[in-house]
Structure formats: C-alpha cells, structure tokens
C-alpha cells in the first residue's frame, strides 16, 4: 500500500523526537521521580514503532542499522557487569556506589550512581526485546 | 581381603576375561578355559572341610559401607560348606558337560560362560555372606544371571517368555526379601546374620509387632526362589534354557537358594509356631502338587521340572518340621528332620543333576524330548540308560541308592511329628505323613515313567528326526561321576554324615555337634513299611496309568492362567485406565488441576477452620474505587459473553486500562505507566494473532456453556477470595516498608522508592527479569525464523 502518507510522515518526523526526548527524560528521572529504565525503554521502542508505522521496515532499518538482538545482549551485559563492580570492590554482588554532589562541566552539580548504569542495561534490554519481537513478527509472512 | 573373598570374587573377575579368550582363542572351546576355575574352588572348599567339621566358623570382614552397617563379610560354616561344595562341584561337572553339549561354532559361548560364571559367583556369595544386604545383592545377581541364561536362545519366543516369567516372580520375591531384611534390621539393629542370631537368643524378638511381617517377607523371598507352591510356575517354563543351565541352576543350585535362606534364618524365626506351620505346609503342598503334576507332563524336562518342585517341597517341609528342634534341646528325634533335609539336599543335587544331563543327551542324540515319540533307546544308549535308571531309582527312593536313605529319614521325621506336643501337632499333624506318603507314590510313578518310557519298549527310529546313537564320552563323564556319587553315598553314607552333614545341622541350630549315623537297615520300623507300600502302590499306579491319567483333564492350569491374566490383562486394563484419564485434551487437564487446587485448599480451610474475617483493618472506600470496580466487573463479565473474538480483545484492553487507572488511584505512578504501555503492546499483539486466524474461526459464536467449567471456575474464584480475605484478616506482623521509606535517600541516593527497590535494594530480581525478557524475545525470534525442516517433514 503506497498511499501518500504525507501528513502522517511529517507529523511523525516531529513527534518521534518528542517521544524520544520524553523517554530519555523518563529514564534519567527514574531515580527521583516516576520512570526508569523499563518505561523509558518501552517509550523509545514506541518511537521506533511509530516510525515503522509511518514508513516501512526497510526504511527504519536504514535509519537504525542495528540488530536488536545485540542490543538485548549488550543490555544484559551492562546490567551484569554493573553487578560485578561490587564483587571487584570486595562487596556483595550488585552493590551500588554513588556520589551525591559532583561538579561536572556543562551539566553542573549532579549526582552519579552506578544504579543508573544498571538501569541503562534494563533500558537497552527492553528496547532490544520489544523491537526484536515487533520486527520478527512484522517481517513474517 | 581374605582368601574367601577372593574365592567369591574369582568368578566375577574371571568373567571379565572370557570374551577376550573367546575372541582370540577361536580354536579351543571356551569351556576348557572355564573348567579349572570351579575345580580349583572345589579343591579349596574340600581343603576346608576339616575346619568346618570341627565346627569352627571363620568370619572375614571387608569394610564396604560402614556408615550404615553394610560390610562385605563372609563366613564359612557347615551349611555354607555344604552349599559351596554343591555349587563348585556340580559347577565343574556342568561346565565339562556343556563343553560337549554346546557347539563352539554355532553358540555364543562367550555370553554363555560369562552368565554362568556370574551366576556361580553370586551363588557362592549368597551361601557364604554373613551380611544380609550383601546376601540380597548376590540374590538379585542370581536372578539376573538366571534370566539371562534362560533367555540364552533369545530368538525363541518361549525362551523369552520363560525368562521374563522367572524374572518377574523371583524379583518379586527378592524385593519382598529386601523388605524382610530391613524389618529384621529394624528389630535387631544389625545386618550381620551372626549378630542377629546372637541378639535373638539374648532377647526374644518374637513379641515384636514386626516379627510376623518380617517372617512372611523373608518366606516370600525363599518360596519364590525355591519354586514353592504357588510360585512354582516359573520353573517348568525355565526349562527352555540350555540343558546344562537347567541341570545347574534349576536343579542343584539356584532353586536351593530359598532352602538355604530358610535354613540360615531358622535360628531367628524357628521359635515361632507360624514358621513351623508355614514352612512345612507350603513344603508339603508343593511336594504333592509337584509330584502329581509331574505325571501329566510329556516333555522329559517338564517331568524333571515338576519333580524338582516336588523334591524342593519335600526339603522345605523337612526344614519346617526341623524347626521344632529348637524347642527340644538334646533330643535326637527332633533334629532328624533337619538331618533329612540337608541329606536330601545333597542327594537331590546328585541324582537330579545326572538326570538332567541324561535328558540333555537324549535330546541331543534323538532331537526330541517328547516321551510319546521316544521308546526303546535302551538298545542304542546302554550307558545313558544305566545312568538314568540309577538316578531315577534314587529319586523314587529305592535301595541301595542315597534317595532311599533320605526318603526313609523323611518318613521317620514325618512320623515323629505325631509325638510333638506343641502347636497342635498331635491332632492335625497326622495329615502330614499321609500327604507325604501319597506324594512319594506319585514320585515313584513319574520316576518310572522317566526311565521306562524312553528306554524300554520297542525301538522306533522312524519317529525320530536323527538316527540315535550313544553319546560321546565327554558328555557321559559328568553324569557318570554324579551317579557314582549316588551309589557311593548310598552305600557309605557315613562318608558325608559327620564330615559335611552334621556341621551343616549344627550351623542351622547352633550349639554343639550332632552325632549323625545313617543306616540302610534299622529294623522293621514303620518307615520301612511305608516304603514298601510306596513301591507296591507305585507299581500298581504305573501299570494302570492309562486308565487314570484322564483325570488330568479335570485340573485346569489355573496358576499359569492367573499369571497370564496378571501379566497381560492387567497391562491392558492399566493401558485403558491411563487412556481414560490421560485424554490428551488440555481442557480436561486444566479441570483436574483446578479441581485439585480447589479440593486441597477447601479441605485445608475446613479442617483447620481457617476462615476468618477481620473488618477492623479496612480502609475507607472512595467514589473512584467504586466507579472503577464497576467498570472492571462489567468488562470482565462481558468478556465471558462476547460473541466475537474482537470484542473480547477490546474488552481485555479495557480491563487492562482500568487496572492502570486503579494504579493511579492507589498512587502507583510507575506501575500505571508501565501497565498502560504494556497493555497497549499486548492488545496490539492480540490483534495480530486475531488477523492471522483462519477466516471461519474469526466469527465464532460465544463461548459454549459447560456446567463443569462454570462450577470449577466459580469455585476457584470463591476459594481464592476466601483465602485473600482470611489472610488479610490475619496479618501477623507489620510491614518492612519502613526501612525503605527511611533509607531510600540516605543509603541509596534516590527518591523514587519503587525504582530504588528495583535497581538497588532488590536489583537481583530485575537482573533476571530482563533475562526472562531476553529469552522470550529470542524464543519468538527462533520460533518464527527457524522453521528448519518443518515443511519437509510434512511432505514425508
């Protein structure tokens, strides 16, 4: 079906970035306000799904030349290695470390936490899983 | 390890190298390599006779599993010596015989001799071991090797059936024996036979509630192994084995394992009257049953099988009566039964072994064992005839052979029981000698059939497949040695009486030595007249047998039919039972699962009086909750009555979104967010499934109503609700949430408590939940992408 989806595609071009930004916000805000890696990941894949709807599988694959199974694997790896930090620091597995007041250039005062790394793993896994499922089913005849 | 340990293990170790010898020494019959081993063992046991005849018992212990009291301990006493001599002596002769019986080119000799050596080692293990668990282990090895030997010609259907039958019955008995052993252990606290006997003598275990049960279990083991009524049915079918096997296992050794067990455990159980009655009655019934049905047989080996059953019954009944000796110390009258038992044990092994070998020779030289086709072989096989006449006359109990002596002792001890004044022996005991006497008449008749049917009469070579001739000398050596023993023991019984038999008796009863003298002539005693009566009645019955053998048509083979029913019919009925409840429909299985769930939980609730409702802890209900619940209930019920699947999917989405609204109302923003997104995704996936349904399945009518479904689902809902109410009313302690409220910022530097719990306090769960997601996605990927050979196999 090649109907001229101009309106949809144009709207998508704008909305996708908004959704993506919102998902990034959800992800980073997770430690203080509702949100986190799971919802963030779902939102990001929602953005990609919108692209899939507006365009088609080939185009989206050109935009994101990523094998999403690798994304899943990478996410699992990040989460697991975050846990290993605790082991190397002579603490139990999955012990997190944080600094509450750190001055970074540009961003300013912020707090750093290894839990964010762990959440990044969750984020990647959720994106990878959702996209793998949708792509595989979508490609199937 | 003592020499005795090596003796028991030697056959097993030697069995390892037999296949090598068979493969690389093709020109020599493998049996020649085996022959020295049992002979050397026989010499070893002979050299130990002086030790055992002075009633010295050596116990050699080798630690095996000390933590549960299982040691590989062996003991050589009089009883063990008698059996060891039988096993190794007849083993040597049987192997010699088998060298000429089995063709080295046609038969799988490696397998045959491996099985035979396994059996020999196991049998030695049974009779020498002092530990009941070790005894049980060897007991089962004899069952297994006997199974292998009966099924040696496994291309024959009858061999396979016979092997399975003997396996089923003897293993049933073996397991029951194991139960008996464990019960004995519970009562006495040890597996060592010598310690059990010692502890029995110190404190009576007769009053123990487990005593009778243990006795029955042990006796079941002994009766099945020794082919006692009604477990004898495997023995005639085991005659499908090669004849050396029948001669060795099913006349001389394995079937006597049960006898050995009864004799060995007599000191433990004999104090009880049940033991005496059970053993002697089962024995005497077996005696008459076996001898009566032996006459019916037309197959020579069939006659011998029933004859073995009958003779084993005789030995068993003697052991039962001999148990009375425990109650009368120092009186010779009472141990005469036990003496008769061990003496007949020895005699039976000699003459029955030789008779089996004779039958094997007839089979080998004429090609048939059917007595209806054999006659007049006396002219062509004079030596075989001589052997068989000696063996059969000894079996019938005629002088001057050894069978006469033990039969006289048998009658004497049967008459003796009339003088016992215990366990009602005086009144009902009279039946035993009468049955014994009738049984002996039948024994006489079948012994005569065994000799005169094939050998006497006119020689009819045209009925036979091959031209019969005298057997080669090698085949004749073993039966000649055995019948020489029959005569020698018959003429000079004192040769064995005080060297072998009386130590065996004293190890059955313990205590001092028993002075045993066996005479041919002991005056005009009642037993002599009984023997004369047996001969006269036997001759009469033999002469007129054509007139009365028609009565066998009246006796159906109930026991074999019962076995067939048990084996085949039960298999069928269990199959149909399984098919009845394993219907293969998921709906039915779900009904099982849910009904069980409801049944167990309701039962527990009722039994424990578990339902409580405490209304004091409840929170106030707001308008939002009421409204949302209303929506939720409406949506849920509508799903059940929806006509199309599409409606159901949309209603399911409505339920999901309502739930997320509930999360909002109950202040769970993270859950609400996630629930919204996930519900969207899953509804999309449902729709995807819907559009791939076959066209005619899309517009299906509403779910058909089934009462059982309705009842089960209502009950499940009810039970879960009751449990939820009860458990909510029974909060035993407060929540641990306080800790998280206090420490979310202090210790984990976060303010979203849910997220901090997910990634920090309990991040471990999250790690594996994302692993679950990853597995799910890879699973979907593989299911869709990898359809290897799916279409190909359909084409096939």
Short mmCIF file of N, CA and C in Angstrom, two decimals, chain A residues 22 26 30-36 38-39 42-43 69 72 76 79-80 93-94 96 98 100 113 115 118-119 122 125-126 129 132-133 136-137 139-140, chain B residues 669-670 673-674 677-678 681 685 688 745-752 755-756 758-760 763-764 766-767 770-771 773-774 777-778 780-781 784-785 787:
data_model
loop_
_atom_site.label_atom_id
_atom_site.label_comp_id
_atom_site.label_asym_id
_atom_site.label_seq_id
_atom_site.Cartn_x
_atom_site.Cartn_y
_atom_site.Cartn_z
N UNK A 22 11.16 12.44 25.60
CA UNK A 22 10.38 12.11 26.79
C UNK A 22 10.88 10.82 27.41
N UNK A 26 12.28 10.20 31.02
CA UNK A 26 11.76 9.17 31.94
C UNK A 26 12.89 8.34 32.50
N UNK A 30 14.24 8.59 36.54
CA UNK A 30 13.70 7.44 37.25
C UNK A 30 14.09 7.35 38.70
N UNK A 31 15.27 7.84 39.05
CA UNK A 31 15.71 7.62 40.41
C UNK A 31 15.04 8.57 41.41
N UNK A 32 14.48 9.65 40.83
CA UNK A 32 13.88 10.64 41.75
C UNK A 32 12.39 10.76 41.56
N UNK A 33 11.94 10.57 40.32
CA UNK A 33 10.51 10.71 40.04
C UNK A 33 10.07 9.47 39.28
N UNK A 34 8.77 9.28 39.09
CA UNK A 34 8.33 8.08 38.36
C UNK A 34 9.00 7.95 37.02
N UNK A 35 9.31 6.72 36.67
CA UNK A 35 10.03 6.46 35.42
C UNK A 35 11.07 5.39 35.65
N UNK A 36 12.07 5.37 34.81
CA UNK A 36 13.13 4.36 34.96
C UNK A 36 13.41 3.67 33.65
N UNK A 38 12.68 0.73 32.50
CA UNK A 38 11.66 -0.09 31.86
C UNK A 38 10.72 0.75 31.00
N UNK A 39 10.12 1.74 31.66
CA UNK A 39 9.19 2.59 30.92
C UNK A 39 9.94 3.37 29.85
N UNK A 42 10.45 1.20 26.93
CA UNK A 42 9.21 0.98 26.19
C UNK A 42 8.86 2.20 25.35
N UNK A 43 9.09 3.40 25.91
CA UNK A 43 8.78 4.64 25.18
C UNK A 43 9.67 4.75 23.96
N UNK A 69 18.88 -7.82 18.58
CA UNK A 69 19.29 -8.90 19.50
C UNK A 69 20.61 -8.54 20.18
N UNK A 72 19.85 -6.27 23.00
CA UNK A 72 19.44 -7.03 24.19
C UNK A 72 20.66 -7.57 24.92
N UNK A 76 21.98 -6.78 28.74
CA UNK A 76 22.22 -7.78 29.77
C UNK A 76 23.65 -7.69 30.27
N UNK A 79 24.08 -4.63 32.58
CA UNK A 79 23.48 -4.85 33.90
C UNK A 79 24.32 -5.81 34.74
N UNK A 80 24.76 -6.86 34.09
CA UNK A 80 25.53 -7.86 34.83
C UNK A 80 26.85 -7.29 35.29
N UNK A 93 27.61 -8.93 45.42
CA UNK A 93 27.18 -8.70 44.04
C UNK A 93 26.06 -7.65 44.02
N UNK A 94 26.12 -6.76 43.03
CA UNK A 94 25.11 -5.72 42.82
C UNK A 94 25.10 -4.65 43.92
N UNK A 96 25.73 -1.02 44.85
CA UNK A 96 25.88 0.20 44.04
C UNK A 96 26.72 1.25 44.77
N UNK A 98 27.69 5.57 44.83
CA UNK A 98 27.21 6.86 44.33
C UNK A 98 27.96 8.03 44.99
N UNK A 100 26.88 12.04 45.76
CA UNK A 100 25.68 12.85 45.67
C UNK A 100 25.96 14.22 45.03
N UNK A 113 25.64 7.69 39.97
CA UNK A 113 25.19 6.49 40.67
C UNK A 113 25.36 5.31 39.73
N UNK A 115 23.68 2.75 39.87
CA UNK A 115 22.34 2.24 39.59
C UNK A 115 21.86 2.72 38.24
N UNK A 118 23.03 0.32 35.71
CA UNK A 118 22.18 -0.86 35.76
C UNK A 118 20.89 -0.60 35.01
N UNK A 119 20.31 0.57 35.25
CA UNK A 119 19.08 0.94 34.58
C UNK A 119 19.28 1.07 33.09
N UNK A 122 18.84 -2.22 31.71
CA UNK A 122 17.42 -2.56 31.60
C UNK A 122 16.83 -1.87 30.39
N UNK A 125 17.84 -3.57 27.18
CA UNK A 125 17.19 -4.87 27.03
C UNK A 125 15.74 -4.68 26.59
N UNK A 126 15.05 -3.73 27.22
CA UNK A 126 13.65 -3.54 26.88
C UNK A 126 13.52 -3.08 25.43
N UNK A 129 14.35 -6.11 23.21
CA UNK A 129 13.33 -7.16 23.22
C UNK A 129 12.11 -6.71 22.43
N UNK A 132 12.87 -6.52 18.73
CA UNK A 132 13.05 -7.85 18.13
C UNK A 132 11.70 -8.50 17.88
N UNK A 133 10.83 -8.43 18.90
CA UNK A 133 9.54 -9.09 18.75
C UNK A 133 8.76 -8.46 17.60
N UNK A 136 10.40 -9.14 14.13
CA UNK A 136 10.29 -10.52 13.65
C UNK A 136 8.87 -10.82 13.22
N UNK A 137 7.92 -10.37 14.03
CA UNK A 137 6.54 -10.67 13.65
C UNK A 137 6.16 -9.90 12.39
N UNK A 139 8.08 -8.93 9.94
CA UNK A 139 8.70 -9.43 8.72
C UNK A 139 8.09 -10.75 8.26
N UNK A 140 7.41 -11.41 9.21
CA UNK A 140 6.92 -12.75 8.89
C UNK A 140 5.73 -12.66 7.94
N UNK B 669 2.42 5.42 40.38
CA UNK B 669 2.63 6.01 39.04
C UNK B 669 3.50 5.13 38.14
N UNK B 670 4.55 4.52 38.71
CA UNK B 670 5.41 3.67 37.87
C UNK B 670 4.62 2.51 37.28
N UNK B 673 2.21 3.74 34.56
CA UNK B 673 2.90 3.98 33.28
C UNK B 673 3.17 2.68 32.55
N UNK B 674 3.81 1.77 33.27
CA UNK B 674 4.19 0.51 32.65
C UNK B 674 2.97 -0.26 32.18
N UNK B 677 1.54 1.09 28.88
CA UNK B 677 2.31 0.76 27.68
C UNK B 677 2.20 -0.73 27.37
N UNK B 678 2.35 -1.53 28.41
CA UNK B 678 2.34 -2.98 28.19
C UNK B 678 0.99 -3.43 27.69
N UNK B 681 0.78 -2.68 24.04
CA UNK B 681 1.56 -3.63 23.23
C UNK B 681 0.85 -4.97 23.15
N UNK B 685 -0.59 -7.11 19.99
CA UNK B 685 -0.19 -8.48 19.65
C UNK B 685 -1.40 -9.40 19.52
N UNK B 688 -2.91 -8.85 16.27
CA UNK B 688 -2.09 -9.52 15.26
C UNK B 688 -2.48 -10.98 15.15
N UNK B 745 16.68 7.55 50.40
CA UNK B 745 17.60 8.65 50.10
C UNK B 745 18.91 8.53 50.84
N UNK B 746 18.81 8.11 52.10
CA UNK B 746 20.01 8.08 52.93
C UNK B 746 21.05 7.11 52.38
N UNK B 747 20.61 5.94 52.02
CA UNK B 747 21.59 4.92 51.67
C UNK B 747 21.70 4.70 50.17
N UNK B 748 20.63 5.00 49.41
CA UNK B 748 20.68 4.66 48.00
C UNK B 748 20.64 5.88 47.10
N UNK B 749 20.59 7.08 47.69
CA UNK B 749 20.62 8.31 46.92
C UNK B 749 19.55 8.35 45.84
N UNK B 750 18.33 8.06 46.23
CA UNK B 750 17.24 8.15 45.26
C UNK B 750 16.00 8.61 45.98
N UNK B 751 15.02 9.07 45.21
CA UNK B 751 13.78 9.47 45.83
C UNK B 751 12.59 8.67 45.32
N UNK B 752 12.74 8.04 44.16
CA UNK B 752 11.68 7.15 43.67
C UNK B 752 11.89 5.79 44.32
N UNK B 755 11.68 2.59 42.08
CA UNK B 755 12.83 2.37 41.24
C UNK B 755 14.07 1.99 42.04
N UNK B 756 14.22 2.60 43.20
CA UNK B 756 15.39 2.26 44.02
C UNK B 756 15.31 0.80 44.47
N UNK B 758 13.83 -1.52 42.80
CA UNK B 758 14.04 -2.36 41.62
C UNK B 758 15.50 -2.46 41.23
N UNK B 759 16.22 -1.34 41.29
CA UNK B 759 17.59 -1.41 40.77
C UNK B 759 18.62 -1.53 41.88
N UNK B 760 18.25 -1.20 43.10
CA UNK B 760 19.28 -1.15 44.13
C UNK B 760 19.04 -2.18 45.23
N UNK B 763 17.93 -5.43 43.21
CA UNK B 763 18.30 -5.43 41.79
C UNK B 763 18.49 -6.82 41.21
N UNK B 764 18.73 -7.75 42.11
CA UNK B 764 18.97 -9.10 41.64
C UNK B 764 17.76 -9.64 40.86
N UNK B 766 15.55 -7.91 39.27
CA UNK B 766 15.45 -7.20 37.99
C UNK B 766 16.39 -7.79 36.97
N UNK B 767 17.59 -8.12 37.43
CA UNK B 767 18.58 -8.69 36.52
C UNK B 767 18.00 -9.92 35.82
N UNK B 770 15.00 -9.11 33.34
CA UNK B 770 15.40 -8.72 31.98
C UNK B 770 15.95 -9.92 31.24
N UNK B 771 16.54 -10.87 32.00
CA UNK B 771 16.97 -12.11 31.33
C UNK B 771 15.76 -12.86 30.78
N UNK B 773 12.96 -11.53 29.79
CA UNK B 773 12.53 -10.83 28.58
C UNK B 773 13.40 -11.20 27.39
N UNK B 774 14.71 -11.23 27.63
CA UNK B 774 15.62 -11.55 26.54
C UNK B 774 15.33 -12.95 26.01
N UNK B 777 12.21 -12.92 23.88
CA UNK B 777 12.38 -12.36 22.53
C UNK B 777 13.15 -13.31 21.64
N UNK B 778 14.19 -13.92 22.20
CA UNK B 778 14.95 -14.87 21.38
C UNK B 778 14.08 -16.06 21.03
N UNK B 780 10.80 -16.02 20.54
CA UNK B 780 9.92 -15.62 19.44
C UNK B 780 10.69 -15.58 18.13
N UNK B 781 11.91 -15.02 18.21
CA UNK B 781 12.75 -14.93 17.02
C UNK B 781 13.00 -16.31 16.43
N UNK B 784 9.91 -18.02 14.89
CA UNK B 784 9.46 -17.51 13.60
C UNK B 784 10.49 -17.74 12.51
N UNK B 785 11.77 -17.50 12.87
CA UNK B 785 12.79 -17.55 11.83
C UNK B 785 13.24 -18.97 11.50
N UNK B 787 12.44 -22.31 10.94
CA UNK B 787 11.46 -23.38 10.72
C UNK B 787 12.15 -24.48 9.95
#
